[in-house]
């Protein structure tokens, strides 16, 4: 109700004898004081940061990383190990510090913090690699385990379970690298593939259950890992891995359809295109049976889909 409408309502109340003229004047005066105080207390409207600020941040962070890579690569043989480590550690600290000073209460600074910290984790991975290979002279899976653990630990500290998709990504990748290194000590590519599928499935379940945030990052990461795992295992298990991949793809389609999660369904369909021909190729070889089965099965599924849709849309006349 506007101030004019309030004044008119008070005038009618005075005319009807419901209020005295003095009471009406007191109400109007009190409302004027209240409105004046709220106008003074209202905070000034914040203006969003211009797009050029975000662009400058991206370019600056990229230039720091590119400069480090080019400098270290160009003078690799001339630099002592401690010099390489110092440069990489300095870049890591710089990017971590810049990200820490960026507030995350605006979309622009939120995106910049995600990006800068992602590059910082990449610089840390390089530092760890130089440390264990050049300084400690490690070889084999121990290098992957060290890099993966460092990336995972740093990313977890930056992520903290908040809405930071880039830090969730680096945490996920670090966990895959570390676990893959451990599995390489056990059974090579087969064990690595199984570990990737397992981590992807766990990530997917935690994302669906809103334990991992943000969900929109957890679902594609988990789904893709579940599909990549059988591809890795195929190097050691060429006959079994396609069947595992096909089962994973079907499970993703079913779970995605049941929960109305398009990302899971889409990933499952993608896996179906990859693993179904591989599985049929293992069963039928180069015979004509494989493509015929695909054609007939696809046509039947389309017919079933149309029948179900038409049955659902048909009006129910039993109640009339």
Short mmCIF file of N, CA and C in Angstrom, two decimals, residues 100-198:
data_model
loop_
_atom_site.label_atom_id
_atom_site.label_comp_id
_atom_site.label_asym_id
_atom_site.label_seq_id
_atom_site.Cartn_x
_atom_site.Cartn_y
_atom_site.Cartn_z
N UNK A 100 44.00 -17.36 -2.22
CA UNK A 100 43.53 -17.13 -0.85
C UNK A 100 43.03 -15.71 -0.66
N UNK A 101 43.60 -14.74 -1.37
CA UNK A 101 43.18 -13.35 -1.24
C UNK A 101 41.93 -13.03 -2.07
N UNK A 102 41.53 -13.94 -2.94
CA UNK A 102 40.33 -13.71 -3.75
C UNK A 102 39.09 -14.10 -2.96
N UNK A 103 38.16 -13.18 -2.73
CA UNK A 103 36.91 -13.55 -2.06
C UNK A 103 36.05 -14.41 -2.98
N UNK A 104 35.23 -15.26 -2.41
CA UNK A 104 34.37 -16.11 -3.22
C UNK A 104 32.90 -15.75 -3.09
N UNK A 105 32.63 -14.47 -2.75
CA UNK A 105 31.24 -14.03 -2.60
C UNK A 105 30.68 -13.42 -3.88
N UNK A 106 31.48 -13.39 -4.95
CA UNK A 106 31.01 -12.92 -6.25
C UNK A 106 31.35 -13.97 -7.30
N UNK A 107 30.52 -14.11 -8.33
CA UNK A 107 30.78 -15.13 -9.35
C UNK A 107 32.15 -15.00 -10.01
N UNK A 108 32.58 -13.77 -10.29
CA UNK A 108 33.86 -13.57 -10.98
C UNK A 108 35.01 -14.05 -10.10
N UNK A 109 35.07 -13.59 -8.87
CA UNK A 109 36.17 -13.98 -7.99
C UNK A 109 36.08 -15.46 -7.61
N UNK A 110 34.87 -16.00 -7.55
CA UNK A 110 34.70 -17.44 -7.27
C UNK A 110 35.32 -18.27 -8.38
N UNK A 111 35.06 -17.90 -9.63
CA UNK A 111 35.64 -18.63 -10.75
C UNK A 111 37.16 -18.46 -10.80
N UNK A 112 37.62 -17.25 -10.54
CA UNK A 112 39.06 -17.00 -10.55
C UNK A 112 39.77 -17.82 -9.48
N UNK A 113 39.18 -17.90 -8.29
CA UNK A 113 39.81 -18.68 -7.22
C UNK A 113 39.89 -20.15 -7.62
N UNK A 114 38.82 -20.69 -8.18
CA UNK A 114 38.84 -22.08 -8.63
C UNK A 114 39.97 -22.30 -9.63
N UNK A 115 40.10 -21.39 -10.58
CA UNK A 115 41.08 -21.56 -11.65
C UNK A 115 42.51 -21.40 -11.13
N UNK A 116 42.75 -20.37 -10.34
CA UNK A 116 44.10 -20.12 -9.84
C UNK A 116 44.56 -21.26 -8.94
N UNK A 117 43.69 -21.75 -8.09
CA UNK A 117 44.07 -22.86 -7.22
C UNK A 117 44.28 -24.15 -8.01
N UNK A 118 43.54 -24.32 -9.10
CA UNK A 118 43.77 -25.50 -9.94
C UNK A 118 45.17 -25.46 -10.55
N UNK A 119 45.59 -24.29 -11.02
CA UNK A 119 46.95 -24.15 -11.54
C UNK A 119 47.99 -24.35 -10.44
N UNK A 120 47.68 -23.90 -9.23
CA UNK A 120 48.60 -24.09 -8.11
C UNK A 120 48.83 -25.57 -7.83
N UNK A 121 47.77 -26.35 -7.89
CA UNK A 121 47.90 -27.79 -7.68
C UNK A 121 48.74 -28.41 -8.80
N UNK A 122 48.56 -27.92 -10.03
CA UNK A 122 49.39 -28.41 -11.13
C UNK A 122 50.86 -28.10 -10.91
N UNK A 123 51.16 -26.90 -10.42
CA UNK A 123 52.54 -26.55 -10.11
C UNK A 123 53.10 -27.42 -8.98
N UNK A 124 52.25 -27.73 -8.00
CA UNK A 124 52.68 -28.61 -6.91
C UNK A 124 52.98 -30.01 -7.43
N UNK A 125 52.18 -30.49 -8.38
CA UNK A 125 52.45 -31.80 -8.97
C UNK A 125 53.81 -31.82 -9.65
N UNK A 126 54.14 -30.74 -10.38
CA UNK A 126 55.46 -30.65 -11.00
C UNK A 126 56.58 -30.62 -9.97
N UNK A 127 56.37 -29.87 -8.90
CA UNK A 127 57.37 -29.80 -7.83
C UNK A 127 57.60 -31.19 -7.22
N UNK A 128 56.52 -31.91 -6.95
CA UNK A 128 56.65 -33.23 -6.35
C UNK A 128 57.35 -34.20 -7.29
N UNK A 129 57.03 -34.10 -8.59
CA UNK A 129 57.69 -34.97 -9.55
C UNK A 129 59.19 -34.74 -9.60
N UNK A 130 59.61 -33.48 -9.63
CA UNK A 130 61.05 -33.17 -9.64
C UNK A 130 61.70 -33.62 -8.34
N UNK A 131 60.98 -33.47 -7.23
CA UNK A 131 61.54 -33.85 -5.93
C UNK A 131 61.83 -35.35 -5.87
N UNK A 132 60.85 -36.17 -6.25
CA UNK A 132 61.03 -37.62 -6.09
C UNK A 132 61.90 -38.21 -7.19
N UNK A 133 61.89 -37.63 -8.39
CA UNK A 133 62.67 -38.20 -9.49
C UNK A 133 64.11 -37.70 -9.47
N UNK A 134 64.29 -36.38 -9.39
CA UNK A 134 65.64 -35.82 -9.49
C UNK A 134 66.37 -35.81 -8.14
N UNK A 135 65.66 -35.43 -7.08
CA UNK A 135 66.32 -35.34 -5.78
C UNK A 135 66.42 -36.69 -5.08
N UNK A 136 65.31 -37.43 -5.05
CA UNK A 136 65.29 -38.71 -4.35
C UNK A 136 65.62 -39.89 -5.26
N UNK A 137 65.59 -39.65 -6.57
CA UNK A 137 65.92 -40.68 -7.57
C UNK A 137 65.01 -41.90 -7.46
N UNK A 138 63.72 -41.64 -7.26
CA UNK A 138 62.76 -42.73 -7.27
C UNK A 138 62.36 -43.05 -8.69
N UNK A 139 61.89 -44.27 -8.92
CA UNK A 139 61.36 -44.69 -10.22
C UNK A 139 60.14 -45.57 -10.00
N UNK A 140 59.42 -45.82 -11.08
CA UNK A 140 58.30 -46.74 -11.03
C UNK A 140 57.06 -46.15 -10.38
N UNK A 141 56.19 -47.03 -9.87
CA UNK A 141 54.91 -46.58 -9.30
C UNK A 141 55.05 -45.63 -8.13
N UNK A 142 56.19 -45.65 -7.44
CA UNK A 142 56.37 -44.74 -6.31
C UNK A 142 56.27 -43.29 -6.70
N UNK A 143 56.65 -42.97 -7.93
CA UNK A 143 56.54 -41.58 -8.41
C UNK A 143 55.07 -41.18 -8.51
N UNK A 144 54.26 -42.05 -9.13
CA UNK A 144 52.83 -41.76 -9.26
C UNK A 144 52.15 -41.67 -7.91
N UNK A 145 52.53 -42.55 -6.99
CA UNK A 145 51.93 -42.52 -5.65
C UNK A 145 52.26 -41.20 -4.95
N UNK A 146 53.50 -40.76 -5.05
CA UNK A 146 53.90 -39.51 -4.39
C UNK A 146 53.17 -38.31 -4.97
N UNK A 147 53.14 -38.23 -6.30
CA UNK A 147 52.45 -37.10 -6.94
C UNK A 147 50.97 -37.13 -6.62
N UNK A 148 50.35 -38.31 -6.70
CA UNK A 148 48.92 -38.41 -6.41
C UNK A 148 48.59 -38.03 -4.99
N UNK A 149 49.41 -38.46 -4.03
CA UNK A 149 49.15 -38.11 -2.63
C UNK A 149 49.29 -36.62 -2.39
N UNK A 150 50.32 -36.01 -2.99
CA UNK A 150 50.52 -34.57 -2.82
C UNK A 150 49.36 -33.78 -3.41
N UNK A 151 48.94 -34.16 -4.61
CA UNK A 151 47.82 -33.48 -5.27
C UNK A 151 46.54 -33.65 -4.47
N UNK A 152 46.28 -34.86 -4.00
CA UNK A 152 45.06 -35.12 -3.24
C UNK A 152 45.04 -34.34 -1.93
N UNK A 153 46.14 -34.35 -1.20
CA UNK A 153 46.19 -33.66 0.08
C UNK A 153 45.99 -32.16 -0.09
N UNK A 154 46.69 -31.56 -1.05
CA UNK A 154 46.56 -30.12 -1.27
C UNK A 154 45.15 -29.77 -1.75
N UNK A 155 44.62 -30.57 -2.66
CA UNK A 155 43.29 -30.29 -3.21
C UNK A 155 42.21 -30.41 -2.15
N UNK A 156 42.34 -31.41 -1.28
CA UNK A 156 41.37 -31.56 -0.19
C UNK A 156 41.39 -30.35 0.74
N UNK A 157 42.59 -29.86 1.04
CA UNK A 157 42.70 -28.68 1.91
C UNK A 157 42.06 -27.46 1.27
N UNK A 158 42.16 -27.34 -0.05
CA UNK A 158 41.56 -26.20 -0.74
C UNK A 158 40.07 -26.39 -0.96
N UNK A 159 39.65 -27.60 -1.19
CA UNK A 159 38.25 -27.90 -1.51
C UNK A 159 37.37 -27.76 -0.27
N UNK A 160 37.70 -28.49 0.79
CA UNK A 160 36.97 -28.46 2.07
C UNK A 160 35.49 -28.81 1.90
N UNK A 161 35.17 -29.58 0.88
CA UNK A 161 33.79 -29.99 0.68
C UNK A 161 32.85 -28.89 0.25
N UNK A 162 33.40 -27.74 -0.17
CA UNK A 162 32.57 -26.61 -0.56
C UNK A 162 32.28 -26.64 -2.06
N UNK A 163 31.55 -25.65 -2.52
CA UNK A 163 31.16 -25.59 -3.93
C UNK A 163 32.34 -25.07 -4.75
N UNK A 164 33.34 -25.93 -4.92
CA UNK A 164 34.55 -25.59 -5.67
C UNK A 164 34.85 -26.74 -6.64
N UNK A 165 34.24 -26.71 -7.82
CA UNK A 165 34.36 -27.84 -8.75
C UNK A 165 35.78 -28.11 -9.21
N UNK A 166 36.60 -27.07 -9.40
CA UNK A 166 37.97 -27.29 -9.85
C UNK A 166 38.77 -28.04 -8.80
N UNK A 167 38.54 -27.74 -7.52
CA UNK A 167 39.26 -28.45 -6.47
C UNK A 167 38.72 -29.87 -6.30
N UNK A 168 37.45 -30.07 -6.56
CA UNK A 168 36.93 -31.44 -6.57
C UNK A 168 37.59 -32.25 -7.69
N UNK A 169 37.75 -31.61 -8.85
CA UNK A 169 38.39 -32.28 -9.98
C UNK A 169 39.82 -32.69 -9.64
N UNK A 170 40.61 -31.77 -9.09
CA UNK A 170 42.00 -32.10 -8.77
C UNK A 170 42.10 -33.14 -7.66
N UNK A 171 41.17 -33.11 -6.70
CA UNK A 171 41.15 -34.15 -5.67
C UNK A 171 40.88 -35.50 -6.28
N UNK A 172 39.92 -35.55 -7.19
CA UNK A 172 39.54 -36.80 -7.85
C UNK A 172 40.71 -37.35 -8.67
N UNK A 173 41.34 -36.48 -9.45
CA UNK A 173 42.47 -36.91 -10.29
C UNK A 173 43.63 -37.38 -9.41
N UNK A 174 43.90 -36.65 -8.34
CA UNK A 174 44.98 -37.06 -7.44
C UNK A 174 44.72 -38.42 -6.82
N UNK A 175 43.47 -38.67 -6.41
CA UNK A 175 43.12 -39.97 -5.84
C UNK A 175 43.30 -41.09 -6.87
N UNK A 176 42.92 -40.82 -8.12
CA UNK A 176 43.09 -41.82 -9.17
C UNK A 176 44.57 -42.12 -9.41
N UNK A 177 45.39 -41.08 -9.45
CA UNK A 177 46.83 -41.27 -9.69
C UNK A 177 47.46 -42.07 -8.56
N UNK A 178 47.16 -41.70 -7.32
CA UNK A 178 47.76 -42.39 -6.17
C UNK A 178 47.30 -43.85 -6.11
N UNK A 179 46.00 -44.07 -6.28
CA UNK A 179 45.49 -45.44 -6.23
C UNK A 179 46.01 -46.26 -7.40
N UNK A 180 46.09 -45.63 -8.58
CA UNK A 180 46.64 -46.33 -9.73
C UNK A 180 48.08 -46.75 -9.51
N UNK A 181 48.86 -45.90 -8.86
CA UNK A 181 50.24 -46.27 -8.55
C UNK A 181 50.32 -47.46 -7.62
N UNK A 182 49.44 -47.50 -6.62
CA UNK A 182 49.42 -48.65 -5.70
C UNK A 182 49.00 -49.91 -6.44
N UNK A 183 47.97 -49.81 -7.29
CA UNK A 183 47.50 -50.98 -8.02
C UNK A 183 48.53 -51.48 -9.03
N UNK A 184 49.35 -50.57 -9.54
CA UNK A 184 50.40 -50.99 -10.49
C UNK A 184 51.40 -51.93 -9.82
N UNK A 185 51.54 -51.82 -8.52
CA UNK A 185 52.43 -52.73 -7.80
C UNK A 185 51.83 -54.12 -7.65
N UNK A 186 50.50 -54.21 -7.84
CA UNK A 186 49.81 -55.48 -7.61
C UNK A 186 49.65 -56.28 -8.90
N UNK A 187 48.96 -55.68 -9.89
CA UNK A 187 48.62 -56.47 -11.08
C UNK A 187 48.57 -55.62 -12.35
N UNK A 188 49.28 -54.55 -12.42
CA UNK A 188 49.37 -53.79 -13.66
C UNK A 188 48.06 -53.17 -14.08
N UNK A 189 47.81 -53.16 -15.41
CA UNK A 189 46.67 -52.44 -15.97
C UNK A 189 45.33 -52.97 -15.49
N UNK A 190 45.21 -54.28 -15.29
CA UNK A 190 43.94 -54.83 -14.84
C UNK A 190 43.52 -54.29 -13.49
N UNK A 191 44.44 -54.29 -12.54
CA UNK A 191 44.13 -53.77 -11.21
C UNK A 191 43.90 -52.27 -11.24
N UNK A 192 44.65 -51.56 -12.08
CA UNK A 192 44.44 -50.11 -12.20
C UNK A 192 43.04 -49.82 -12.71
N UNK A 193 42.60 -50.56 -13.73
CA UNK A 193 41.26 -50.35 -14.27
C UNK A 193 40.18 -50.59 -13.24
N UNK A 194 40.33 -51.66 -12.45
CA UNK A 194 39.34 -51.95 -11.41
C UNK A 194 39.31 -50.84 -10.37
N UNK A 195 40.47 -50.32 -10.00
CA UNK A 195 40.51 -49.24 -9.00
C UNK A 195 39.85 -47.98 -9.53
N UNK A 196 40.03 -47.69 -10.82
CA UNK A 196 39.40 -46.50 -11.41
C UNK A 196 37.88 -46.65 -11.41
N UNK A 197 37.40 -47.85 -11.77
CA UNK A 197 35.95 -48.09 -11.74
C UNK A 197 35.42 -47.95 -10.31
N UNK A 198 36.14 -48.50 -9.35
CA UNK A 198 35.68 -48.46 -7.96
C UNK A 198 35.62 -47.04 -7.42
#
